Amino acid sequence: MVYKAEYIWVDGTQPTSKLRSKTKIIEDGKELPIWGFDGSSTNQATGDKSDCVLKPVASYPDPIRGGDDVLVMCEVMLVDGKPHPTNTRHLAAKTEKKYKKHEPLFGIEQEFTLMKNGRPYGFPPAGYPEPQGGYYCGVGEDEIHGRPLVEDHLEACLAAGLSISGINAEVMPGQWEFQVGPLGLLDVADQLWVARWLLYRIGEDYGIAATLDAKPAKGDWNGAGAHTNFSTKEMREDGGYKYIEAGCKALGEKAALHIANYGTGIEDRLTGAHETQRHDQFSYGVSDRGASIRIPWQVAVDRKGYLEDRRPNANIDPYVVARLMVETICGAMK
């Protein structure tokens, strides 16, 4: 007997990486082996030295094929066993190990936009729908578009054992969000990539694409982000508010570094309008969705909890963003 393993990896496309995958048939009882692929077709190698290596790092039940089949998240290696230059996971692994004592946790709010015929799903063939306002967490055919796909995606993520904590419709027709976490650095990034893969794959069955473009519709519409909620052990314990404020200040001191690594098209999204701070300014505040960093009101009441970095784009590499947040905040702790 055999089972099917879908090997998933992040390619070398610039400026925003894409997901790739292929299927390997494995005998029952056999562990997931390393595998190879043609890196010259994924922007990760030249034709004369095209071999790249897939190293399994996490596996999940395959909710689409079912049975004993699995989804396998991989990192890309060179044939000599070293991490490929496009492999951002190996740096994240080093950071997770270095700051393990702080027990950092993440919750990432992944916004995305469903697309049909080159337009956000629910936009009319010509012109624009009613202005944003009634779509956020709305209900009804006149305001909500793509719910069956989104519900199927949620069920698939849960069946795969992913830590999905919720979904909601967003402020533009065809725009949605799912949340991954709370999880540690590597787990939240691995699971976010797999959840994205499932979103794209299920979209195939509906004939609907999903995009992580930071500004899929120009004009008076919110962009798409990946608001990143972050806490450490110190923040979550009694008296943790001082660590939250210190974390905000540390992020402010390295604002330019983070903005440069928070996704393609960030200047188009972080304009100072549409619930954002400008990309070239930094601020934090309680319950302020126009700030770079929001401290939830309940956190201010409890004097402990977490902070929300509202700057990351929907198209972030979560390995990079999570690593930088840990290095900046935990690295500033005394």
mmCIF file of C-alpha atoms in Angstrom:
data_model
loop_
_atom_site.group_PDB
_atom_site.id
_atom_site.type_symbol
_atom_site.label_atom_id
_atom_site.label_comp_id
_atom_site.label_asym_id
_atom_site.label_seq_id
_atom_site.Cartn_x
_atom_site.Cartn_y
_atom_site.Cartn_z
ATOM 1 C CA MET A 1 0.000 0.000 0.000
ATOM 2 C CA VAL A 2 1.045 3.586 -0.598
ATOM 3 C CA TYR A 3 0.036 7.099 0.340
ATOM 4 C CA LYS A 4 0.310 10.452 -1.461
ATOM 5 C CA ALA A 5 2.430 13.295 -0.065
ATOM 6 C CA GLU A 6 2.012 16.779 -1.498
ATOM 7 C CA TYR A 7 5.396 18.499 -1.097
ATOM 8 C CA ILE A 8 4.891 22.273 -0.751
ATOM 9 C CA TRP A 9 7.633 24.888 -0.911
ATOM 10 C CA VAL A 10 8.260 28.610 -1.320
ATOM 11 C CA ASP A 11 9.904 29.543 -4.615
ATOM 12 C CA GLY A 12 12.336 32.308 -5.598
ATOM 13 C CA THR A 13 9.976 34.620 -7.468
ATOM 14 C CA GLN A 14 10.684 38.302 -6.832
ATOM 15 C CA PRO A 15 9.546 40.609 -5.395
ATOM 16 C CA THR A 16 6.971 38.258 -3.846
ATOM 17 C CA SER A 17 7.552 34.514 -3.553
ATOM 18 C CA LYS A 18 4.984 32.021 -4.818
ATOM 19 C CA LEU A 19 3.999 28.582 -3.579
ATOM 20 C CA ARG A 20 4.850 25.448 -5.550
ATOM 21 C CA SER A 21 3.946 21.814 -4.938
ATOM 22 C CA LYS A 22 4.136 18.344 -6.404
ATOM 23 C CA THR A 23 3.043 14.858 -5.386
ATOM 24 C CA LYS A 24 5.216 11.969 -4.246
ATOM 25 C CA ILE A 25 3.959 8.414 -3.818
ATOM 26 C CA ILE A 26 5.394 6.821 -0.678
ATOM 27 C CA GLU A 27 5.115 3.273 0.647
ATOM 28 C CA ASP A 28 3.143 2.880 3.872
ATOM 29 C CA GLY A 29 5.368 2.957 6.907
ATOM 30 C CA LYS A 30 8.128 4.873 5.143
ATOM 31 C CA GLU A 31 9.142 8.270 6.506
ATOM 32 C CA LEU A 32 8.992 11.367 4.343
ATOM 33 C CA PRO A 33 12.264 11.491 2.402
ATOM 34 C CA ILE A 34 14.074 14.502 1.002
ATOM 35 C CA TRP A 35 13.180 15.101 -2.620
ATOM 36 C CA GLY A 36 14.325 17.258 -5.514
ATOM 37 C CA PHE A 37 12.976 19.670 -8.099
ATOM 38 C CA ASP A 38 14.043 21.779 -11.047
ATOM 39 C CA GLY A 39 15.103 25.069 -9.542
ATOM 40 C CA SER A 40 15.610 26.629 -12.975
ATOM 41 C CA SER A 41 11.811 26.646 -13.341
ATOM 42 C CA THR A 42 11.176 28.301 -9.952
ATOM 43 C CA ASN A 43 13.726 31.142 -10.020
ATOM 44 C CA GLN A 44 15.984 29.192 -7.665
ATOM 45 C CA ALA A 45 18.721 27.839 -9.951
ATOM 46 C CA THR A 46 20.280 28.100 -13.383
ATOM 47 C CA GLY A 47 19.788 25.463 -16.042
ATOM 48 C CA ASP A 48 23.344 24.126 -15.785
ATOM 49 C CA LYS A 49 22.977 23.565 -12.002
ATOM 50 C CA SER A 50 19.250 23.117 -11.737
ATOM 51 C CA ASP A 51 18.825 20.603 -8.897
ATOM 52 C CA CYS A 52 17.396 21.852 -5.612
ATOM 53 C CA VAL A 53 16.414 19.784 -2.577
ATOM 54 C CA LEU A 54 13.129 19.660 -0.644
ATOM 55 C CA LYS A 55 13.552 18.954 3.059
ATOM 56 C CA PRO A 56 10.284 18.122 4.888
ATOM 57 C CA VAL A 57 9.813 20.215 8.039
ATOM 58 C CA ALA A 58 6.124 19.717 8.890
ATOM 59 C CA SER A 59 3.278 17.495 7.696
ATOM 60 C CA TYR A 60 -0.490 17.679 8.022
ATOM 61 C CA PRO A 61 -3.413 15.434 7.015
ATOM 62 C CA ASP A 62 -4.469 16.209 3.459
ATOM 63 C CA PRO A 63 -8.105 17.401 3.729
ATOM 64 C CA ILE A 64 -8.628 17.314 -0.036
ATOM 65 C CA ARG A 65 -7.431 13.813 -0.871
ATOM 66 C CA GLY A 66 -8.244 12.370 2.542
ATOM 67 C CA GLY A 67 -7.243 8.930 3.778
ATOM 68 C CA ASP A 68 -3.608 8.657 4.825
ATOM 69 C CA ASP A 69 -2.449 11.321 2.376
ATOM 70 C CA VAL A 70 -0.537 14.317 3.720
ATOM 71 C CA LEU A 71 0.499 17.867 2.967
ATOM 72 C CA VAL A 72 4.225 18.381 3.539
ATOM 73 C CA MET A 73 5.730 21.797 4.167
ATOM 74 C CA CYS A 74 9.338 21.834 2.995
ATOM 75 C CA GLU A 75 12.306 24.131 3.109
ATOM 76 C CA VAL A 76 14.584 24.429 0.096
ATOM 77 C CA MET A 77 18.189 23.254 0.387
ATOM 78 C CA LEU A 78 21.196 23.172 -1.901
ATOM 79 C CA VAL A 79 22.554 19.811 -2.993
ATOM 80 C CA ASP A 80 25.410 20.186 -0.469
ATOM 81 C CA GLY A 81 22.891 20.290 2.379
ATOM 82 C CA LYS A 82 23.141 24.024 3.046
ATOM 83 C CA PRO A 83 20.050 26.264 3.062
ATOM 84 C CA HIS A 84 19.165 27.717 -0.313
ATOM 85 C CA PRO A 85 19.543 31.544 -0.486
ATOM 86 C CA THR A 86 15.739 31.810 -0.818
ATOM 87 C CA ASN A 87 15.199 29.691 2.300
ATOM 88 C CA THR A 88 14.098 32.185 4.946
ATOM 89 C CA ARG A 89 12.966 29.485 7.363
ATOM 90 C CA HIS A 90 16.456 28.488 8.500
ATOM 91 C CA LEU A 91 17.140 31.996 9.856
ATOM 92 C CA ALA A 92 13.791 31.963 11.631
ATOM 93 C CA ALA A 93 14.734 28.633 13.232
ATOM 94 C CA LYS A 94 17.931 30.147 14.629
ATOM 95 C CA THR A 95 15.997 33.081 16.067
ATOM 96 C CA GLU A 96 13.376 30.809 17.632
ATOM 97 C CA LYS A 97 16.106 28.836 19.375
ATOM 98 C CA LYS A 98 17.992 31.931 20.550
ATOM 99 C CA TYR A 99 14.963 33.560 22.191
ATOM 100 C CA LYS A 100 13.153 30.422 23.307
ATOM 101 C CA LYS A 101 13.102 31.486 26.979
ATOM 102 C CA HIS A 102 10.760 34.393 26.148
ATOM 103 C CA GLU A 103 8.160 31.986 24.705
ATOM 104 C CA PRO A 104 7.026 34.306 21.870
ATOM 105 C CA LEU A 105 3.590 33.667 20.404
ATOM 106 C CA PHE A 106 1.991 34.941 17.214
ATOM 107 C CA GLY A 107 -1.467 35.320 15.768
ATOM 108 C CA ILE A 108 -1.473 36.411 12.121
ATOM 109 C CA GLU A 109 -4.598 37.868 10.502
ATOM 110 C CA GLN A 110 -4.330 36.894 6.841
ATOM 111 C CA GLU A 111 -6.424 39.115 4.594
ATOM 112 C CA PHE A 112 -6.929 38.118 0.976
ATOM 113 C CA THR A 113 -9.056 39.105 -2.001
ATOM 114 C CA LEU A 114 -10.988 36.703 -4.193
ATOM 115 C CA MET A 115 -10.647 37.538 -7.884
ATOM 116 C CA LYS A 116 -12.749 36.660 -10.949
ATOM 117 C CA ASN A 117 -12.060 37.860 -14.496
ATOM 118 C CA GLY A 118 -9.355 40.199 -13.246
ATOM 119 C CA ARG A 119 -11.602 42.012 -10.759
ATOM 120 C CA PRO A 120 -12.375 41.540 -7.058
ATOM 121 C CA TYR A 121 -15.144 38.954 -6.772
ATOM 122 C CA GLY A 122 -18.405 40.856 -6.424
ATOM 123 C CA PHE A 123 -17.324 43.927 -8.387
ATOM 124 C CA PRO A 124 -19.675 44.601 -11.343
ATOM 125 C CA PRO A 125 -18.329 44.064 -14.901
ATOM 126 C CA ALA A 126 -18.006 47.835 -15.289
ATOM 127 C CA GLY A 127 -17.597 50.508 -12.642
ATOM 128 C CA TYR A 128 -17.550 49.941 -8.926
ATOM 129 C CA PRO A 129 -19.895 48.621 -6.233
ATOM 130 C CA GLU A 130 -21.277 50.715 -3.405
ATOM 131 C CA PRO A 131 -18.535 52.279 -1.258
ATOM 132 C CA GLN A 132 -17.077 50.241 1.576
ATOM 133 C CA GLY A 133 -18.982 50.287 4.808
ATOM 134 C CA GLY A 134 -21.526 47.471 4.776
ATOM 135 C CA TYR A 135 -19.266 44.652 3.644
ATOM 136 C CA TYR A 136 -17.185 44.179 6.800
ATOM 137 C CA CYS A 137 -18.580 41.169 8.687
ATOM 138 C CA GLY A 138 -21.704 41.584 6.576
ATOM 139 C CA VAL A 139 -24.371 39.109 5.561
ATOM 140 C CA GLY A 140 -26.559 38.888 2.467
ATOM 141 C CA GLU A 141 -26.061 38.322 -1.239
ATOM 142 C CA ASP A 142 -25.875 42.043 -1.956
ATOM 143 C CA GLU A 143 -22.829 42.461 0.286
ATOM 144 C CA ILE A 144 -21.070 39.103 0.617
ATOM 145 C CA HIS A 145 -19.309 37.269 -2.199
ATOM 146 C CA GLY A 146 -17.392 34.005 -2.070
ATOM 147 C CA ARG A 147 -18.619 32.650 1.251
ATOM 148 C CA PRO A 148 -18.914 28.990 0.055
ATOM 149 C CA LEU A 149 -15.246 28.980 -0.963
ATOM 150 C CA VAL A 150 -14.196 30.607 2.311
ATOM 151 C CA GLU A 151 -16.229 28.127 4.366
ATOM 152 C CA ASP A 152 -14.714 25.200 2.463
ATOM 153 C CA HIS A 153 -11.275 26.631 3.089
ATOM 154 C CA LEU A 154 -11.984 26.924 6.810
ATOM 155 C CA GLU A 155 -13.155 23.298 6.986
ATOM 156 C CA ALA A 156 -10.083 22.148 5.054
ATOM 157 C CA CYS A 157 -7.723 24.012 7.378
ATOM 158 C CA LEU A 158 -9.389 22.520 10.452
ATOM 159 C CA ALA A 159 -9.309 19.030 8.944
ATOM 160 C CA ALA A 160 -5.598 19.508 8.279
ATOM 161 C CA GLY A 161 -5.064 20.291 11.958
ATOM 162 C CA LEU A 162 -4.109 23.914 11.362
ATOM 163 C CA SER A 163 -4.632 26.345 14.233
ATOM 164 C CA ILE A 164 -7.198 28.544 12.513
ATOM 165 C CA SER A 165 -8.882 30.749 15.095
ATOM 166 C CA GLY A 166 -11.506 32.457 12.946
ATOM 167 C CA ILE A 167 -12.670 33.997 9.664
ATOM 168 C CA ASN A 168 -14.559 37.142 8.671
ATOM 169 C CA ALA A 169 -15.585 39.152 5.647
ATOM 170 C CA GLU A 170 -13.523 42.308 5.203
ATOM 171 C CA VAL A 171 -14.275 45.863 4.103
ATOM 172 C CA MET A 172 -14.296 45.349 0.326
ATOM 173 C CA PRO A 173 -16.472 42.968 -1.734
ATOM 174 C CA GLY A 174 -14.636 39.680 -2.195
ATOM 175 C CA GLN A 175 -12.150 40.491 0.565
ATOM 176 C CA TRP A 176 -11.859 38.078 3.491
ATOM 177 C CA GLU A 177 -9.625 37.188 6.401
ATOM 178 C CA PHE A 178 -8.608 34.107 8.331
ATOM 179 C CA GLN A 179 -6.494 34.036 11.456
ATOM 180 C CA VAL A 180 -3.705 31.588 12.304
ATOM 181 C CA GLY A 181 -2.505 31.142 15.875
ATOM 182 C CA PRO A 182 -1.634 31.621 18.621
ATOM 183 C CA LEU A 183 1.497 29.666 17.772
ATOM 184 C CA GLY A 184 5.269 29.886 18.061
ATOM 185 C CA LEU A 185 7.489 31.425 15.394
ATOM 186 C CA LEU A 186 8.042 28.452 13.084
ATOM 187 C CA ASP A 187 4.623 26.878 13.598
ATOM 188 C CA VAL A 188 2.705 30.055 12.738
ATOM 189 C CA ALA A 189 4.737 30.589 9.568
ATOM 190 C CA ASP A 190 4.585 26.945 8.444
ATOM 191 C CA GLN A 191 0.843 26.828 9.000
ATOM 192 C CA LEU A 192 0.202 30.164 7.289
ATOM 193 C CA TRP A 193 1.980 28.944 4.145
ATOM 194 C CA VAL A 194 -0.019 25.705 4.155
ATOM 195 C CA ALA A 195 -3.283 27.597 4.732
ATOM 196 C CA ARG A 196 -2.433 29.802 1.761
ATOM 197 C CA TRP A 197 -1.767 26.738 -0.377
ATOM 198 C CA LEU A 198 -5.160 25.298 0.587
ATOM 199 C CA LEU A 199 -6.830 28.607 -0.295
ATOM 200 C CA TYR A 200 -5.322 28.609 -3.777
ATOM 201 C CA ARG A 201 -6.022 24.919 -4.310
ATOM 202 C CA ILE A 202 -9.687 25.132 -3.266
ATOM 203 C CA GLY A 203 -10.056 28.230 -5.427
ATOM 204 C CA GLU A 204 -9.240 26.020 -8.425
ATOM 205 C CA ASP A 205 -12.418 24.023 -7.787
ATOM 206 C CA TYR A 206 -14.508 27.196 -7.790
ATOM 207 C CA GLY A 207 -12.807 28.879 -10.730
ATOM 208 C CA ILE A 208 -11.926 31.765 -8.417
ATOM 209 C CA ALA A 209 -8.410 33.021 -7.727
ATOM 210 C CA ALA A 210 -7.160 34.480 -4.456
ATOM 211 C CA THR A 211 -4.615 37.272 -4.321
ATOM 212 C CA LEU A 212 -2.502 38.621 -1.463
ATOM 213 C CA ASP A 213 -1.913 41.887 -3.329
ATOM 214 C CA ALA A 214 -1.592 44.697 -0.796
ATOM 215 C CA LYS A 215 -3.838 47.018 -2.825
ATOM 216 C CA PRO A 216 -5.927 44.901 -5.213
ATOM 217 C CA ALA A 217 -8.370 47.730 -5.975
ATOM 218 C CA LYS A 218 -7.049 51.238 -6.401
ATOM 219 C CA GLY A 219 -8.958 54.166 -4.987
ATOM 220 C CA ASP A 220 -11.024 54.542 -1.834
ATOM 221 C CA TRP A 221 -10.715 50.951 -0.642
ATOM 222 C CA ASN A 222 -8.802 49.405 2.222
ATOM 223 C CA GLY A 223 -5.742 47.416 1.254
ATOM 224 C CA ALA A 224 -5.036 43.868 2.388
ATOM 225 C CA GLY A 225 -2.784 43.257 5.369
ATOM 226 C CA ALA A 226 -1.505 40.546 7.648
ATOM 227 C CA HIS A 227 -1.839 42.205 11.037
ATOM 228 C CA THR A 228 0.552 40.364 13.326
ATOM 229 C CA ASN A 229 -0.323 39.908 16.983
ATOM 230 C CA PHE A 230 2.679 39.261 19.188
ATOM 231 C CA SER A 231 3.392 38.513 22.823
ATOM 232 C CA THR A 232 6.095 37.113 25.027
ATOM 233 C CA LYS A 233 5.832 35.277 28.307
ATOM 234 C CA GLU A 234 6.682 38.517 30.088
ATOM 235 C CA MET A 235 3.890 40.400 28.291
ATOM 236 C CA ARG A 236 1.273 37.789 29.140
ATOM 237 C CA GLU A 237 2.024 37.703 32.869
ATOM 238 C CA ASP A 238 0.839 40.149 35.531
ATOM 239 C CA GLY A 239 2.676 43.420 35.140
ATOM 240 C CA GLY A 240 3.265 42.673 31.468
ATOM 241 C CA TYR A 241 2.095 46.078 30.208
ATOM 242 C CA LYS A 242 5.513 47.641 30.695
ATOM 243 C CA TYR A 243 6.967 44.971 28.397
ATOM 244 C CA ILE A 244 4.275 45.684 25.810
ATOM 245 C CA GLU A 245 5.125 49.374 25.805
ATOM 246 C CA ALA A 246 8.823 48.538 25.644
ATOM 247 C CA GLY A 247 8.097 46.293 22.671
ATOM 248 C CA CYS A 248 6.293 49.119 20.893
ATOM 249 C CA LYS A 249 9.230 51.448 21.465
ATOM 250 C CA ALA A 250 11.701 48.827 20.228
ATOM 251 C CA LEU A 251 9.682 48.389 17.030
ATOM 252 C CA GLY A 252 9.691 52.141 16.567
ATOM 253 C CA GLU A 253 13.475 52.279 16.809
ATOM 254 C CA LYS A 254 13.759 49.804 13.928
ATOM 255 C CA ALA A 255 10.724 50.968 11.959
ATOM 256 C CA ALA A 256 12.589 51.339 8.656
ATOM 257 C CA LEU A 257 13.999 47.791 8.844
ATOM 258 C CA HIS A 258 10.554 46.333 9.429
ATOM 259 C CA ILE A 259 8.835 48.370 6.718
ATOM 260 C CA ALA A 260 11.473 47.213 4.226
ATOM 261 C CA ASN A 261 10.588 43.594 5.023
ATOM 262 C CA TYR A 262 6.823 43.855 5.469
ATOM 263 C CA GLY A 263 5.767 43.046 1.908
ATOM 264 C CA THR A 264 5.678 44.354 -1.640
ATOM 265 C CA GLY A 265 3.603 47.461 -2.311
ATOM 266 C CA ILE A 266 3.543 48.644 1.280
ATOM 267 C CA GLU A 267 3.658 52.309 0.239
ATOM 268 C CA ASP A 268 0.393 51.847 -1.663
ATOM 269 C CA ARG A 269 -1.330 50.407 1.405
ATOM 270 C CA LEU A 270 0.158 52.367 4.312
ATOM 271 C CA THR A 271 -0.940 55.831 3.227
ATOM 272 C CA GLY A 272 -2.251 57.175 6.521
ATOM 273 C CA ALA A 273 -5.818 56.525 5.343
ATOM 274 C CA HIS A 274 -8.018 53.431 5.448
ATOM 275 C CA GLU A 275 -7.092 52.439 9.010
ATOM 276 C CA THR A 276 -3.335 52.732 8.518
ATOM 277 C CA GLN A 277 -0.435 54.856 9.647
ATOM 278 C CA ARG A 278 1.852 56.132 6.896
ATOM 279 C CA HIS A 279 4.703 53.829 5.923
ATOM 280 C CA ASP A 280 7.235 56.547 6.719
ATOM 281 C CA GLN A 281 5.818 57.374 10.149
ATOM 282 C CA PHE A 282 5.543 55.355 13.349
ATOM 283 C CA SER A 283 3.081 55.500 16.225
ATOM 284 C CA TYR A 284 1.432 53.253 18.761
ATOM 285 C CA GLY A 285 -1.662 53.640 20.876
ATOM 286 C CA VAL A 286 -4.500 51.932 22.677
ATOM 287 C CA SER A 287 -7.398 50.902 20.418
ATOM 288 C CA ASP A 288 -5.928 52.991 17.571
ATOM 289 C CA ARG A 289 -6.347 51.338 14.171
ATOM 290 C CA GLY A 290 -4.657 54.300 12.561
ATOM 291 C CA ALA A 291 -1.442 53.588 14.442
ATOM 292 C CA SER A 292 1.477 51.425 13.373
ATOM 293 C CA ILE A 293 1.036 49.336 16.522
ATOM 294 C CA ARG A 294 -2.323 48.915 18.232
ATOM 295 C CA ILE A 295 -2.618 47.933 21.873
ATOM 296 C CA PRO A 296 -6.083 46.372 22.272
ATOM 297 C CA TRP A 297 -8.294 48.129 24.830
ATOM 298 C CA GLN A 298 -8.709 44.963 26.901
ATOM 299 C CA VAL A 299 -4.933 44.673 27.141
ATOM 300 C CA ALA A 300 -4.780 48.207 28.524
ATOM 301 C CA VAL A 301 -7.461 47.286 31.066
ATOM 302 C CA ASP A 302 -5.795 44.017 32.106
ATOM 303 C CA ARG A 303 -2.303 45.561 32.025
ATOM 304 C CA LYS A 304 -1.008 42.484 30.233
ATOM 305 C CA GLY A 305 -1.482 40.618 26.947
ATOM 306 C CA TYR A 306 -0.168 41.392 23.466
ATOM 307 C CA LEU A 307 0.394 44.047 20.800
ATOM 308 C CA GLU A 308 -0.792 44.161 17.189
ATOM 309 C CA ASP A 309 1.591 45.243 14.441
ATOM 310 C CA ARG A 310 -0.755 46.587 11.760
ATOM 311 C CA ARG A 311 1.946 47.285 9.173
ATOM 312 C CA PRO A 312 2.625 43.872 7.541
ATOM 313 C CA ASN A 313 1.111 43.393 4.097
ATOM 314 C CA ALA A 314 -1.032 40.430 3.125
ATOM 315 C CA ASN A 315 1.851 39.256 0.913
ATOM 316 C CA ILE A 316 4.475 38.986 3.681
ATOM 317 C CA ASP A 317 6.889 36.133 4.104
ATOM 318 C CA PRO A 318 5.820 35.094 7.631
ATOM 319 C CA TYR A 319 9.223 33.560 8.369
ATOM 320 C CA VAL A 320 10.802 36.985 7.871
ATOM 321 C CA VAL A 321 8.203 39.039 9.723
ATOM 322 C CA ALA A 322 8.021 36.726 12.723
ATOM 323 C CA ARG A 323 11.810 36.518 12.935
ATOM 324 C CA LEU A 324 12.227 40.290 12.854
ATOM 325 C CA MET A 325 9.593 40.843 15.533
ATOM 326 C CA VAL A 326 11.276 38.382 17.869
ATOM 327 C CA GLU A 327 14.738 39.775 17.223
ATOM 328 C CA THR A 328 13.617 43.381 17.689
ATOM 329 C CA ILE A 329 11.437 42.955 20.751
ATOM 330 C CA CYS A 330 13.153 40.104 22.574
ATOM 331 C CA GLY A 331 16.549 41.452 21.607
ATOM 332 C CA ALA A 332 15.723 44.701 23.430
ATOM 333 C CA MET A 333 14.724 42.947 26.652
ATOM 334 C CA LYS A 334 17.106 43.283 29.574
#
